[in-house]
Short mmCIF file of C-alpha atoms in Angstrom, two decimals:
data_model
loop_
_atom_site.label_atom_id
_atom_site.label_comp_id
_atom_site.label_asym_id
_atom_site.label_seq_id
_atom_site.Cartn_x
_atom_site.Cartn_y
_atom_site.Cartn_z
CA MET A 81 65.51 -275.33 38.76
CA ARG A 82 64.11 -278.85 38.57
CA THR A 83 66.53 -281.75 38.84
CA GLY A 84 66.23 -285.14 37.22
CA LEU A 85 68.28 -288.16 36.23
CA TYR A 86 69.13 -289.37 32.74
CA PHE A 87 70.04 -292.99 32.03
CA SER A 88 71.76 -293.87 28.76
CA VAL A 89 71.26 -297.55 29.73
CA GLU A 90 74.78 -298.60 28.73
CA ARG A 91 76.88 -301.52 29.90
CA LEU A 92 80.54 -302.42 30.06
CA PRO A 93 82.07 -305.63 28.66
CA GLY A 94 81.15 -308.51 30.95
CA GLN A 95 78.12 -306.72 32.38
CA THR A 96 74.73 -308.27 31.65
CA ALA A 97 71.59 -306.46 30.57
CA ARG A 98 69.87 -307.68 33.73
CA GLU A 99 72.54 -306.03 35.87
CA VAL A 100 72.00 -302.76 33.99
CA TYR A 101 68.23 -302.92 34.54
CA GLU A 102 68.64 -303.75 38.23
CA ALA A 103 70.93 -300.73 38.63
CA VAL A 104 68.35 -298.49 36.95
CA LEU A 105 65.60 -299.73 39.28
CA ALA A 106 67.76 -299.33 42.39
CA GLN A 107 68.92 -295.83 41.49
CA ALA A 108 65.37 -294.82 40.54
CA ALA A 109 64.13 -295.90 43.97
CA MET A 110 66.86 -293.81 45.59
CA ALA A 111 66.09 -290.82 43.36
CA ASP A 112 62.44 -291.07 44.36
CA GLU A 113 63.40 -291.15 48.04
CA LEU A 114 65.79 -288.19 47.68
CA GLY A 115 63.25 -285.97 45.93
CA PHE A 116 64.54 -285.76 42.38
CA ASP A 117 61.86 -284.41 40.06
CA SER A 118 62.22 -286.71 37.07
CA LEU A 119 63.92 -289.69 35.47
CA PHE A 120 64.48 -290.19 31.73
CA LEU A 121 65.59 -293.31 29.87
CA ALA A 122 67.25 -293.51 26.46
CA GLU A 123 66.12 -295.92 23.74
CA ALA A 124 68.56 -297.80 21.49
CA HIS A 125 68.26 -300.68 19.04
CA PHE A 126 70.73 -303.37 17.92
CA GLN A 127 73.65 -301.99 19.95
CA HIS A 128 75.46 -304.54 22.12
CA GLU A 129 76.58 -301.95 24.67
CA ARG A 130 73.15 -300.28 24.95
CA PRO A 131 70.46 -302.85 25.87
CA ALA A 132 67.55 -300.40 25.75
CA PRO A 133 65.17 -301.41 22.93
CA SER A 134 61.91 -301.17 24.91
CA VAL A 135 61.83 -297.98 26.90
CA GLN A 136 58.13 -298.35 27.70
CA THR A 137 58.73 -301.69 29.44
CA LEU A 138 61.30 -300.15 31.77
CA LEU A 139 59.07 -297.14 32.38
CA ALA A 140 56.19 -299.44 33.31
CA ALA A 141 58.41 -301.12 35.90
CA LEU A 142 59.39 -297.72 37.27
CA ALA A 143 55.75 -296.61 37.34
CA VAL A 144 54.95 -299.20 39.99
CA SER A 145 58.23 -298.95 41.93
CA THR A 146 58.26 -295.16 42.41
CA VAL A 147 55.70 -292.70 43.75
CA GLY A 148 56.88 -289.17 42.98
CA LEU A 149 59.25 -289.15 40.01
CA ARG A 150 58.05 -287.85 36.65
CA LEU A 151 58.98 -290.60 34.17
CA GLY A 152 60.02 -290.02 30.59
CA ALA A 153 61.68 -291.42 27.48
CA ALA A 154 64.56 -289.65 25.77
CA GLY A 155 63.17 -290.47 23.43
CA LYS A 156 60.80 -293.07 21.99
CA VAL A 157 61.71 -293.50 18.28
CA LEU A 158 58.28 -293.11 16.68
CA PRO A 159 59.02 -294.06 13.03
CA LEU A 160 60.04 -297.58 14.09
CA ASP A 161 56.82 -298.52 15.86
CA SER A 162 53.06 -298.52 15.45
CA PRO A 163 51.74 -295.12 16.62
CA VAL A 164 48.56 -296.72 17.93
CA ARG A 165 50.52 -299.26 19.97
CA VAL A 166 52.75 -296.48 21.30
CA ALA A 167 49.65 -294.50 22.32
CA GLU A 168 48.24 -297.55 24.12
CA ASP A 169 51.48 -298.43 25.90
CA PHE A 170 52.23 -294.94 27.15
CA ALA A 171 48.62 -294.33 28.22
CA VAL A 172 48.94 -297.45 30.40
CA ILE A 173 52.17 -296.07 31.89
CA ASP A 174 50.42 -292.78 32.67
CA LEU A 175 47.65 -294.70 34.42
CA MET A 176 50.05 -296.97 36.33
CA SER A 177 52.06 -293.96 37.50
CA ASN A 178 48.97 -291.90 38.38
CA GLY A 179 49.74 -289.19 35.83
CA ARG A 180 53.53 -288.96 36.11
CA LEU A 181 54.42 -289.65 32.47
CA ILE A 182 56.34 -287.21 30.28
CA PHE A 183 56.07 -288.47 26.70
CA GLY A 184 59.51 -288.02 25.18
CA ALA A 185 59.60 -288.78 21.46
CA ALA A 186 62.26 -288.74 18.76
CA ALA A 187 62.60 -289.25 15.02
CA GLY A 188 65.70 -291.42 15.47
CA ASP A 189 69.14 -290.97 13.96
CA ASP A 190 70.59 -294.49 13.68
CA PRO A 191 70.49 -295.64 10.02
CA ASP A 192 71.07 -299.28 10.99
CA ALA A 193 67.86 -299.43 13.03
CA PHE A 194 65.86 -298.02 10.12
CA ARG A 195 67.34 -300.56 7.68
CA VAL A 196 66.40 -303.44 9.97
CA HIS A 197 62.81 -302.18 10.21
CA HIS A 198 62.61 -301.52 6.44
CA VAL A 199 61.83 -297.86 7.06
CA PRO A 200 63.51 -295.35 4.71
CA PHE A 201 65.89 -293.25 6.79
CA ALA A 202 65.13 -290.18 4.67
CA GLU A 203 61.47 -290.34 5.74
CA ARG A 204 62.15 -290.36 9.46
CA GLU A 205 61.11 -286.75 10.16
CA ASP A 206 57.91 -286.93 8.10
CA ARG A 207 57.03 -290.25 9.72
CA PHE A 208 57.75 -288.83 13.17
CA ARG A 209 55.42 -285.87 12.67
CA GLU A 210 52.59 -287.99 11.33
CA ALA A 211 53.02 -290.60 14.06
CA LEU A 212 52.93 -287.91 16.76
CA ASP A 213 49.76 -286.44 15.24
CA LEU A 214 48.10 -289.85 15.26
CA ILE A 215 49.16 -290.49 18.87
CA LEU A 216 47.65 -287.19 19.99
CA HIS A 217 44.44 -288.08 18.14
CA ALA A 218 44.40 -291.43 19.91
CA TRP A 219 44.76 -289.81 23.33
CA THR A 220 42.26 -286.98 22.84
CA ALA A 221 39.52 -288.34 20.56
CA ASP A 222 36.91 -290.99 21.17
CA ALA A 223 36.16 -293.25 18.19
CA PHE A 224 37.97 -291.81 15.17
CA ARG A 225 39.46 -292.52 11.77
CA TYR A 226 42.87 -291.32 10.60
CA ALA A 227 44.36 -291.42 7.11
CA GLY A 228 47.86 -290.11 6.50
CA ARG A 229 50.72 -290.69 4.12
CA PHE A 230 52.31 -293.42 6.24
CA PHE A 231 49.71 -294.49 8.79
CA GLU A 232 45.99 -295.16 8.73
CA PHE A 233 43.58 -296.09 11.48
CA PRO A 234 41.65 -298.33 11.23
CA ALA A 235 43.11 -300.16 8.24
CA GLY A 236 41.55 -298.89 5.04
CA ALA A 237 40.64 -295.44 6.37
CA LYS A 238 40.44 -292.79 3.64
CA PRO A 239 41.38 -289.09 3.96
CA SER A 240 37.76 -288.05 3.31
CA GLU A 241 36.66 -290.15 6.29
CA GLN A 242 39.15 -288.72 8.78
CA ASN A 243 37.39 -287.28 11.79
CA SER A 244 37.81 -286.43 15.43
CA GLU A 245 37.14 -283.54 17.74
CA ARG A 246 40.24 -282.86 19.81
CA PHE A 247 41.18 -280.72 22.78
CA SER A 248 37.81 -280.00 24.34
CA PRO A 249 38.38 -277.34 27.04
CA VAL A 250 36.48 -279.41 29.61
CA PRO A 251 37.43 -283.02 30.47
CA PRO A 252 34.54 -285.33 29.59
CA PRO A 253 33.30 -287.55 32.40
CA ASP A 254 33.95 -291.26 32.06
CA PRO A 255 32.74 -293.13 30.00
CA TYR A 256 32.87 -290.30 27.43
CA PRO A 257 29.20 -289.75 26.49
CA VAL A 258 29.93 -288.49 22.97
CA PRO A 259 26.98 -287.51 20.72
CA TRP A 260 27.05 -290.58 18.47
CA LYS A 261 26.97 -292.87 21.51
CA ARG A 262 24.07 -291.00 23.14
CA ALA A 263 22.12 -291.23 19.88
CA GLY A 264 22.68 -294.97 19.63
CA GLN A 265 24.58 -294.62 16.38
CA LYS A 266 27.45 -296.75 15.14
CA ALA A 267 30.92 -295.35 15.79
CA ALA A 268 32.58 -293.57 12.87
CA GLY A 269 35.87 -295.25 13.76
CA LEU A 270 37.53 -297.05 16.64
CA PRO A 271 38.56 -295.78 20.08
CA VAL A 272 42.12 -296.18 21.35
CA LEU A 273 41.94 -297.09 25.02
CA PRO A 274 42.74 -296.48 27.79
CA LYS A 275 43.03 -292.72 27.85
CA PRO A 276 45.89 -291.14 29.83
CA VAL A 277 45.25 -289.71 33.28
CA GLN A 278 46.64 -286.30 32.29
CA PHE A 279 44.25 -284.16 30.26
CA PRO A 280 44.24 -283.65 27.39
CA HIS A 281 47.40 -285.76 27.27
CA PRO A 282 50.79 -286.10 29.01
CA PRO A 283 53.41 -283.39 28.38
CA VAL A 284 55.24 -284.03 25.10
CA TRP A 285 58.99 -283.50 24.86
CA ARG A 286 60.65 -283.58 21.44
CA HIS A 287 64.10 -285.16 21.73
CA GLY A 288 66.13 -283.81 18.82
CA SER A 289 69.58 -282.77 17.68
CA ASN A 290 69.18 -279.98 15.12
CA GLU A 291 67.63 -276.56 14.72
CA GLU A 292 64.77 -277.76 12.52
CA GLU A 293 63.63 -280.21 15.18
CA ALA A 294 63.93 -277.50 17.83
CA ARG A 295 61.78 -275.11 15.79
CA PHE A 296 59.17 -277.80 15.08
CA ALA A 297 58.78 -278.53 18.78
CA ALA A 298 58.63 -274.91 19.87
CA ALA A 299 56.12 -273.85 17.22
CA ARG A 300 53.73 -276.52 18.49
CA GLY A 301 54.13 -275.79 22.17
CA LEU A 302 56.26 -278.88 22.83
CA THR A 303 59.31 -278.96 25.07
CA PHE A 304 62.56 -279.46 23.15
CA LEU A 305 65.17 -281.73 24.74
CA PRO A 306 68.67 -281.46 23.20
CA PRO A 307 70.75 -284.65 23.00
CA PRO A 308 73.38 -285.68 25.56
CA PHE A 309 77.12 -285.14 25.11
CA ILE A 310 76.85 -281.89 23.14
CA SER A 311 78.93 -278.84 24.02
CA ILE A 312 77.50 -275.82 25.78
CA ASP A 313 77.89 -273.82 22.56
CA ARG A 314 75.86 -276.38 20.60
CA ALA A 315 73.18 -276.49 23.29
CA GLU A 316 72.99 -272.70 23.22
CA ARG A 317 72.37 -272.67 19.46
CA LEU A 318 69.65 -275.31 19.70
CA LEU A 319 67.85 -273.63 22.59
CA PHE A 320 68.12 -270.25 20.85
CA ALA A 321 66.38 -271.77 17.81
CA SER A 322 63.69 -273.10 20.14
CA ARG A 323 63.13 -269.75 21.87
CA THR A 324 63.04 -267.91 18.54
CA ALA A 325 60.37 -270.27 17.21
CA ILE A 326 58.33 -269.82 20.39
CA ASP A 327 58.39 -266.05 19.89
CA GLU A 328 57.52 -266.34 16.19
CA ALA A 329 54.57 -268.58 17.03
CA CYS A 330 53.38 -266.02 19.61
CA ARG A 331 53.62 -268.65 22.32
CA ASP A 332 54.64 -268.19 25.93
CA LEU A 333 57.95 -269.66 27.10
CA ARG A 334 56.13 -270.76 30.24
CA GLU A 335 54.27 -273.34 28.13
CA VAL A 336 57.38 -275.49 27.97
CA GLU A 337 60.23 -276.74 30.09
CA VAL A 338 63.82 -275.86 29.15
CA PRO A 339 65.72 -279.08 29.90
CA LEU A 340 69.32 -280.09 29.30
CA ILE A 341 71.24 -283.34 29.83
CA ARG A 342 74.68 -283.07 31.43
CA GLU A 343 77.12 -285.61 32.82
CA VAL A 344 77.27 -284.61 36.49
CA PHE A 345 79.33 -286.01 39.36
CA VAL A 346 79.81 -284.38 42.74
CA ALA A 347 81.99 -285.48 45.66
CA GLU A 348 83.29 -283.96 48.89
CA ASP A 349 86.06 -282.19 46.97
CA GLU A 350 87.30 -281.69 43.43
CA ALA A 351 90.17 -284.17 43.70
CA ARG A 352 87.89 -286.98 44.84
CA ALA A 353 85.29 -286.24 42.14
CA GLU A 354 87.92 -286.24 39.41
CA ALA A 355 89.55 -289.43 40.69
CA VAL A 356 86.23 -291.29 40.50
CA ALA A 357 84.66 -289.82 37.36
CA ARG A 358 87.51 -288.94 35.00
CA GLY A 359 88.24 -292.39 33.56
CA PRO A 360 84.62 -293.54 33.11
CA MET A 361 83.53 -290.23 31.58
CA MET A 362 86.42 -290.13 29.13
CA ASP A 363 85.61 -293.73 28.14
CA LEU A 364 81.94 -292.77 27.71
CA TYR A 365 82.81 -289.94 25.34
CA GLY A 366 85.29 -292.17 23.53
CA ARG A 367 82.51 -294.67 22.81
CA ALA A 368 80.14 -291.91 21.71
CA GLN A 369 82.82 -290.64 19.34
CA ALA A 370 83.62 -294.12 18.00
CA ASP A 371 80.00 -295.02 17.19
CA GLY A 372 79.27 -291.66 15.58
CA ARG A 373 76.78 -290.32 18.13
CA LEU A 374 78.94 -287.41 19.19
CA ALA A 375 79.54 -286.07 15.68
CA ARG A 376 75.88 -286.57 14.69
CA TRP A 377 74.59 -284.70 17.69
CA GLU A 378 77.23 -281.98 17.56
CA GLY A 379 76.45 -281.49 13.87
CA ARG A 380 80.11 -281.56 12.79
CA PRO A 381 83.29 -283.69 13.03
CA ILE A 382 84.90 -283.78 16.47
CA GLU A 383 88.54 -282.75 16.76
CA PRO A 384 90.78 -285.01 18.92
CA GLY A 385 91.59 -282.18 21.32
CA GLU A 386 87.90 -281.78 22.17
CA LEU A 387 87.94 -285.09 24.05
CA SER A 388 90.77 -284.25 26.44
CA TRP A 389 89.73 -284.14 30.08
CA GLU A 390 90.36 -280.40 30.26
CA ALA A 391 88.16 -279.79 27.21
CA LEU A 392 85.37 -282.03 28.49
CA ARG A 393 85.31 -280.25 31.85
CA SER A 394 85.19 -276.82 30.26
CA THR A 395 82.50 -277.51 27.64
CA ARG A 396 80.54 -280.68 28.45
CA VAL A 397 80.77 -282.44 31.85
CA VAL A 398 80.13 -281.01 35.32
CA VAL A 399 82.49 -282.62 37.84
CA GLY A 400 83.80 -281.32 41.16
CA GLY A 401 82.98 -280.49 44.74
CA VAL A 402 79.70 -278.97 45.87
CA GLU A 403 80.66 -275.34 45.23
CA GLU A 404 82.15 -275.99 41.80
CA VAL A 405 79.22 -278.09 40.60
CA THR A 406 76.75 -275.51 41.91
CA THR A 407 78.62 -272.68 40.18
CA ARG A 408 78.78 -274.55 36.87
CA LEU A 409 75.07 -275.39 36.91
CA ARG A 410 74.17 -271.79 37.78
CA GLU A 411 76.25 -270.64 34.80
CA ILE A 412 74.33 -273.04 32.56
CA GLN A 413 71.05 -271.84 34.04
CA THR A 414 71.94 -268.19 33.42
CA ARG A 415 73.48 -268.59 29.97
CA LEU A 416 70.97 -271.03 28.47
CA GLY A 417 67.84 -270.38 30.51
CA VAL A 418 67.74 -274.03 31.57
CA ARG A 419 65.02 -274.82 34.10
CA HIS A 420 65.29 -278.61 34.26
CA ILE A 421 68.72 -280.25 34.47
CA LEU A 422 68.87 -283.99 33.77
CA CYS A 423 71.97 -285.36 35.48
CA HIS A 424 73.69 -288.32 33.84
CA MET A 425 75.35 -289.77 36.93
CA SER A 426 75.09 -293.49 36.17
CA VAL A 427 78.10 -293.51 33.84
CA PRO A 428 79.38 -297.06 33.22
CA GLY A 429 82.52 -297.66 35.24
CA ILE A 430 81.57 -295.48 38.21
CA PRO A 431 80.90 -297.86 41.14
CA PRO A 432 77.25 -297.98 42.28
CA ALA A 433 78.22 -296.89 45.80
CA GLU A 434 79.90 -293.77 44.38
CA ILE A 435 76.84 -292.97 42.26
CA SER A 436 74.59 -293.30 45.31
CA ALA A 437 76.86 -291.03 47.35
CA ALA A 438 76.89 -288.45 44.54
CA MET A 439 73.09 -288.51 44.29
CA ARG A 440 72.71 -287.94 48.04
CA LEU A 441 75.26 -285.14 48.10
CA PHE A 442 73.73 -283.49 45.04
CA GLN A 443 70.24 -283.33 46.54
CA ALA A 444 71.43 -282.38 50.02
CA GLU A 445 73.84 -279.62 49.00
CA VAL A 446 73.73 -278.68 45.30
CA TRP A 447 69.96 -278.73 44.87
CA THR A 448 69.36 -276.53 47.90
CA ARG A 449 71.88 -273.97 46.62
CA LEU A 450 70.31 -273.94 43.15
CA GLN A 451 66.94 -272.99 44.63
CA GLY A 452 68.40 -269.93 46.36
#
């Protein structure tokens, strides 16, 4: 099982955005040193407690401050941005990180953000799919034209002019001696540069919260990443939809990762872990319930009893000593087929020193047991 870190990039009252970013950078450096496989950052807009509007900027900083971590977004909200600009920004991150980018993308589920950007919320899925298609064209084609329902490239492109040859089985040598260039002809469109290091493009993870999004990802050979906070039962239903779609598309499960985000905290014993993590984790879930994230991602209203500490420990969070945390993660691995666990350890309210200690203990003791 691969192990990574997930950052919701949240802050407590009185905490500045700069302090949050500095904590992310410091914990990323430690994760890189300890041998974690990956690090994923959430994106959020117009939320005072979640200063994370530009995930690519933070990822660029991490690209130059780490050497081994795979870096990803969970996920970049495509309908709210220019697909061409997204393709450019993330290609630069892949170059700066020497091919360590995982492109995590989402349709978005916050109506307020869509209203601010004057994007109809009802169109978010259609816009997401078209934007992703354009981004993949940008990464894999040389000069090209693209004309869709929502996006065109360059401006004024018509459907009859759309062209590109994608996914050549052999990487072309730089500087891409395509036929029109060798013949001295004028380009049929414009190139989007630079190209990513990874060929034909970085791995694409679809961050979603319902069965339709899971099936879309699986049918196209994309990894599906369920949202944070959801119960094990909800995660099981989403990943089952993903596996079913993979089978129906005659694809191989080995094409994709099977990741899951969990709140994880490990200490020398259960009592210590609970003493440190209980309050901050209950507050975290309380905020997620209050702002509607929990109900949206669970796909139903949340009953008050579901947010008791006993209920959270049995269905959502993984907290305890080494043996208990290892056992719980093995159960998740067996039941859901998870192969990449993203640990949300940096919960607001847990002191940085405690997070660092938990990260070290996790990699030294839990990770080694999970590989056995």
